[in-house]
Short mmCIF file of C-alpha atoms in Angstrom, two decimals:
data_model
loop_
_atom_site.label_atom_id
_atom_site.label_comp_id
_atom_site.label_asym_id
_atom_site.label_seq_id
_atom_site.Cartn_x
_atom_site.Cartn_y
_atom_site.Cartn_z
CA MET A 1 -16.56 -15.01 -5.96
CA LYS A 2 -13.55 -15.85 -3.70
CA LYS A 3 -13.53 -14.92 0.09
CA ILE A 4 -10.72 -12.27 1.20
CA LEU A 5 -10.00 -11.29 4.92
CA LEU A 6 -9.08 -7.98 5.60
CA ILE A 7 -6.41 -7.11 8.27
CA GLY A 8 -7.00 -3.66 9.61
CA GLY A 9 -10.13 -1.54 10.70
CA GLY A 10 -9.43 2.16 10.10
CA GLY A 11 -10.10 4.35 7.25
CA HIS A 12 -7.71 2.55 4.81
CA ALA A 13 -9.58 -0.52 5.58
CA ALA A 14 -12.84 1.17 4.49
CA ASN A 15 -11.27 2.46 1.55
CA ILE A 16 -10.04 -1.27 0.42
CA ILE A 17 -13.47 -2.58 1.52
CA ASP A 18 -15.03 0.13 -0.88
CA LEU A 19 -12.86 -1.04 -3.90
CA LEU A 20 -13.93 -4.80 -3.12
CA LEU A 21 -17.63 -4.14 -2.76
CA ASN A 22 -17.79 -1.63 -5.64
CA GLU A 23 -14.74 -1.72 -7.92
CA GLN A 24 -14.02 -5.33 -8.96
CA ASN A 25 -15.62 -8.71 -9.36
CA ILE A 26 -13.43 -11.43 -8.02
CA TYR A 27 -12.99 -10.86 -4.27
CA SER A 28 -15.64 -10.95 -1.65
CA PRO A 29 -14.97 -9.16 1.90
CA ILE A 30 -15.91 -11.81 4.55
CA GLY A 31 -14.76 -9.69 7.55
CA TYR A 32 -11.89 -7.61 9.10
CA LEU A 33 -9.29 -8.15 12.09
CA ASP A 34 -8.28 -5.60 14.20
CA LYS A 35 -6.87 -5.04 17.77
CA LYS A 36 -10.34 -3.47 18.81
CA LYS A 37 -13.59 -4.71 18.45
CA GLY A 38 -15.40 -2.77 15.63
CA ASN A 39 -18.55 -2.11 13.99
CA PRO A 40 -19.12 -3.50 10.71
CA ILE A 41 -17.28 -1.43 8.04
CA LEU A 42 -19.68 -1.00 4.99
CA GLY A 43 -21.49 -3.89 5.84
CA VAL A 44 -18.21 -6.33 6.39
CA PRO A 45 -18.18 -7.54 10.17
CA TRP A 46 -15.13 -7.32 12.77
CA MET A 47 -14.12 -10.92 13.50
CA GLY A 48 -11.64 -10.82 15.98
CA ASP A 49 -7.88 -9.50 16.55
CA ASP A 50 -4.85 -10.63 14.78
CA LYS A 51 -5.01 -14.30 17.08
CA CYS A 52 -7.78 -15.24 14.58
CA ILE A 53 -5.76 -15.29 11.44
CA LYS A 54 -4.48 -18.91 11.78
CA GLU A 55 -8.18 -20.23 12.57
CA ILE A 56 -9.79 -18.15 9.89
CA LYS A 57 -7.01 -19.82 7.45
CA LEU A 58 -7.96 -23.39 8.76
CA SER A 59 -11.78 -22.59 8.06
CA GLY A 60 -11.01 -22.40 4.23
CA VAL A 61 -10.46 -18.68 3.65
CA ASN A 62 -7.35 -18.57 1.18
CA TYR A 63 -7.17 -14.80 0.51
CA ALA A 64 -6.11 -12.07 2.65
CA PHE A 65 -5.01 -8.41 2.31
CA PRO A 66 -2.87 -5.84 4.61
CA ALA A 67 -5.49 -3.30 5.09
CA ILE A 68 -3.41 -1.01 7.33
CA GLY A 69 -2.55 2.51 6.23
CA PHE A 70 -0.01 4.85 7.21
CA GLY A 71 -2.09 7.01 9.39
CA LYS A 72 -0.72 7.53 12.92
CA ASN A 73 1.86 5.08 12.47
CA THR A 74 5.66 6.21 12.49
CA ASN A 75 6.61 4.27 9.41
CA ASN A 76 5.34 1.34 7.33
CA ASN A 77 6.88 -1.33 9.77
CA ILE A 78 3.02 -2.63 10.70
CA ARG A 79 2.18 -3.06 6.99
CA CYS A 80 5.38 -4.91 6.40
CA LEU A 81 4.84 -7.16 9.63
CA ILE A 82 1.13 -8.01 8.59
CA TYR A 83 1.89 -8.75 5.37
CA GLU A 84 4.93 -11.01 6.34
CA LYS A 85 2.54 -12.65 9.01
CA LEU A 86 -0.12 -13.62 6.53
CA LYS A 87 2.66 -15.19 4.36
CA SER A 88 3.66 -17.05 7.02
CA GLU A 89 0.24 -18.69 7.42
CA ASN A 90 0.08 -19.43 3.52
CA PHE A 91 -2.40 -16.97 2.40
CA ILE A 92 -2.26 -15.81 -1.04
CA ILE A 93 -2.40 -11.82 -0.91
CA PRO A 94 -3.73 -10.75 -4.44
CA ASN A 95 -3.54 -7.51 -6.15
CA LEU A 96 -6.46 -5.11 -5.50
CA ILE A 97 -6.75 -2.90 -8.73
CA SER A 98 -9.82 -0.58 -9.02
CA LYS A 99 -11.52 -0.83 -12.17
CA TYR A 100 -11.28 3.03 -12.28
CA ALA A 101 -7.39 2.89 -12.59
CA ILE A 102 -5.45 2.71 -15.76
CA VAL A 103 -2.56 0.26 -15.83
CA ARG A 104 -0.48 0.56 -19.37
CA SER A 105 1.32 -1.72 -21.35
CA GLU A 106 4.17 -4.26 -19.78
CA VAL A 107 3.73 -3.07 -16.26
CA ILE A 108 5.07 -5.85 -13.61
CA PHE A 109 3.24 -6.01 -10.10
CA GLY A 110 4.29 -8.10 -7.76
CA GLU A 111 1.94 -9.28 -4.94
CA GLY A 112 -0.63 -7.63 -2.36
CA VAL A 113 -0.27 -4.29 -4.85
CA LEU A 114 -3.49 -1.83 -4.25
CA VAL A 115 -4.19 0.53 -6.98
CA GLN A 116 -6.93 3.11 -5.97
CA ALA A 117 -9.62 4.95 -8.48
CA GLY A 118 -8.14 7.43 -10.94
CA SER A 119 -4.55 6.31 -10.70
CA ILE A 120 -2.40 6.00 -13.56
CA ILE A 121 0.80 3.20 -13.80
CA ASP A 122 2.38 4.03 -17.05
CA THR A 123 4.30 1.91 -19.35
CA ARG A 124 7.01 -0.67 -18.21
CA SER A 125 6.70 0.44 -14.21
CA GLN A 126 7.62 -2.13 -11.87
CA ILE A 127 5.69 -2.57 -8.62
CA GLU A 128 6.89 -4.71 -6.12
CA ASN A 129 5.03 -6.67 -2.98
CA ASN A 130 2.74 -4.85 -0.72
CA VAL A 131 2.88 -1.49 -2.24
CA ALA A 132 0.04 0.86 -1.70
CA ILE A 133 -0.91 3.46 -4.23
CA GLY A 134 -3.89 5.77 -3.08
CA PHE A 135 -6.20 7.79 -5.39
CA ASN A 136 -5.47 9.64 -8.34
CA VAL A 137 -1.60 8.88 -8.51
CA LEU A 138 0.45 9.03 -11.35
CA VAL A 139 3.45 6.80 -11.58
CA GLY A 140 5.78 7.74 -14.87
CA HIS A 141 6.71 5.15 -17.10
CA ASP A 142 9.61 2.89 -15.94
CA THR A 143 9.41 3.76 -12.69
CA HIS A 144 10.39 1.02 -9.99
CA ILE A 145 8.69 1.11 -6.60
CA MET A 146 10.17 -1.55 -4.01
CA GLN A 147 8.24 -3.34 -1.63
CA HIS A 148 5.90 -2.00 1.35
CA ALA A 149 6.18 1.51 0.04
CA PHE A 150 3.04 3.68 0.37
CA LEU A 151 1.69 6.32 -1.95
CA SER A 152 -0.83 8.77 -0.58
CA GLY A 153 -3.35 10.44 -3.04
CA ASN A 154 -2.17 12.79 -5.70
CA VAL A 155 1.45 11.75 -5.76
CA THR A 156 2.84 12.22 -9.07
CA LEU A 157 6.37 10.41 -9.76
CA ASN A 158 8.36 11.35 -12.78
CA GLY A 159 9.33 8.71 -15.42
CA GLY A 160 12.18 6.60 -14.48
CA VAL A 161 12.43 7.20 -10.91
CA LYS A 162 13.13 4.68 -8.24
CA ILE A 163 11.16 4.67 -4.62
CA GLY A 164 13.04 2.89 -2.11
CA GLU A 165 11.57 -0.02 0.27
CA GLY A 166 9.11 1.08 3.15
CA SER A 167 9.04 4.94 1.91
CA PHE A 168 6.03 6.86 2.32
CA LEU A 169 5.00 9.55 0.28
CA GLY A 170 2.76 12.35 1.12
CA MET A 171 -0.23 13.65 -0.65
CA GLY A 172 0.53 15.87 -3.56
CA SER A 173 3.98 15.51 -3.25
CA ILE A 174 5.91 15.46 -6.77
CA LEU A 175 9.33 13.38 -7.01
CA TYR A 176 11.57 14.05 -10.11
CA ARG A 177 14.01 12.16 -8.98
CA ASN A 178 14.54 8.70 -6.77
CA CYS A 179 13.35 8.53 -3.14
CA GLY A 180 15.44 5.96 -0.80
CA SER A 181 14.38 3.65 1.47
CA TRP A 182 12.16 4.23 4.58
CA SER A 183 11.98 7.64 4.10
CA LYS A 184 8.99 10.01 4.32
CA VAL A 185 8.24 12.97 1.83
CA ALA A 186 5.86 15.53 3.43
CA PRO A 187 2.63 16.48 1.79
CA GLY A 188 3.03 18.42 -0.88
CA THR A 189 6.85 18.51 -1.27
CA VAL A 190 8.49 19.10 -4.35
CA CYS A 191 11.58 16.43 -4.69
CA MET A 192 13.92 17.91 -7.57
CA LYS A 193 16.86 16.22 -6.25
CA ASN A 194 17.22 12.55 -4.73
CA VAL A 195 15.85 11.67 -1.35
CA PRO A 196 18.36 9.73 0.66
CA ASP A 197 17.53 6.77 2.57
CA LYS A 198 16.03 7.42 6.09
CA LYS A 199 15.20 10.63 5.81
CA ILE A 200 12.33 13.14 6.03
CA ALA A 201 11.73 15.24 3.16
CA PHE A 202 9.97 18.59 3.54
CA GLY A 203 10.04 22.26 2.67
CA ASN A 204 10.57 24.44 -0.22
CA PRO A 205 13.75 24.35 -0.90
CA ILE A 206 13.75 21.34 0.30
CA LYS A 207 15.21 20.11 3.71
CA PHE A 208 16.22 16.60 4.99
CA PHE A 209 16.33 15.41 8.48
CA PRO A 210 17.13 12.00 10.00
CA ASN A 211 14.14 9.71 9.92
CA VAL A 212 14.63 8.72 13.50
CA GLN A 213 11.73 6.43 13.65
CA VAL A 214 12.68 3.68 11.34
#
């Protein structure tokens, strides 16, 4: 199996490690990096902070993955920066797709895509680089999800929608129309109209506020 390094030590990293250990047979996690020293996660050790990336690459580890969730972050910039850092160090950032997910015909993936168990990526969808798709997400046919977006568990996307770069869709949200770039959709929100760029969408009827944290 191919050795892979994870960047991040929180709950999202634990979910990815679980996928690597139990839901695929290509990559073997050798360790994770995090700013704070941590205990092993599901047996996978802490190997240092971000300053160790170059050293680990020189040791012969060629694969790495940004394992940073949205969590307490104000936006997806941290995930974006880590992805770009790994690219600058010439790591290969693979797609990690659970064997319990369903990917239908003519789906196009970029790199660094995460697809968790129970999710369905429907026909002719396009998923760009560094997109995280949580548990039990339904991505409708002909959908286009742009880079660095994060879809939480149980999100549902109508066919043919476009999700903009860096946007965050909260748990259980439903999007019938498009979502702009660097926007946030609150958990459980039903979006029957377009979400503009750099907005926070919530409520029923839906309301938009500026996403001043971008």
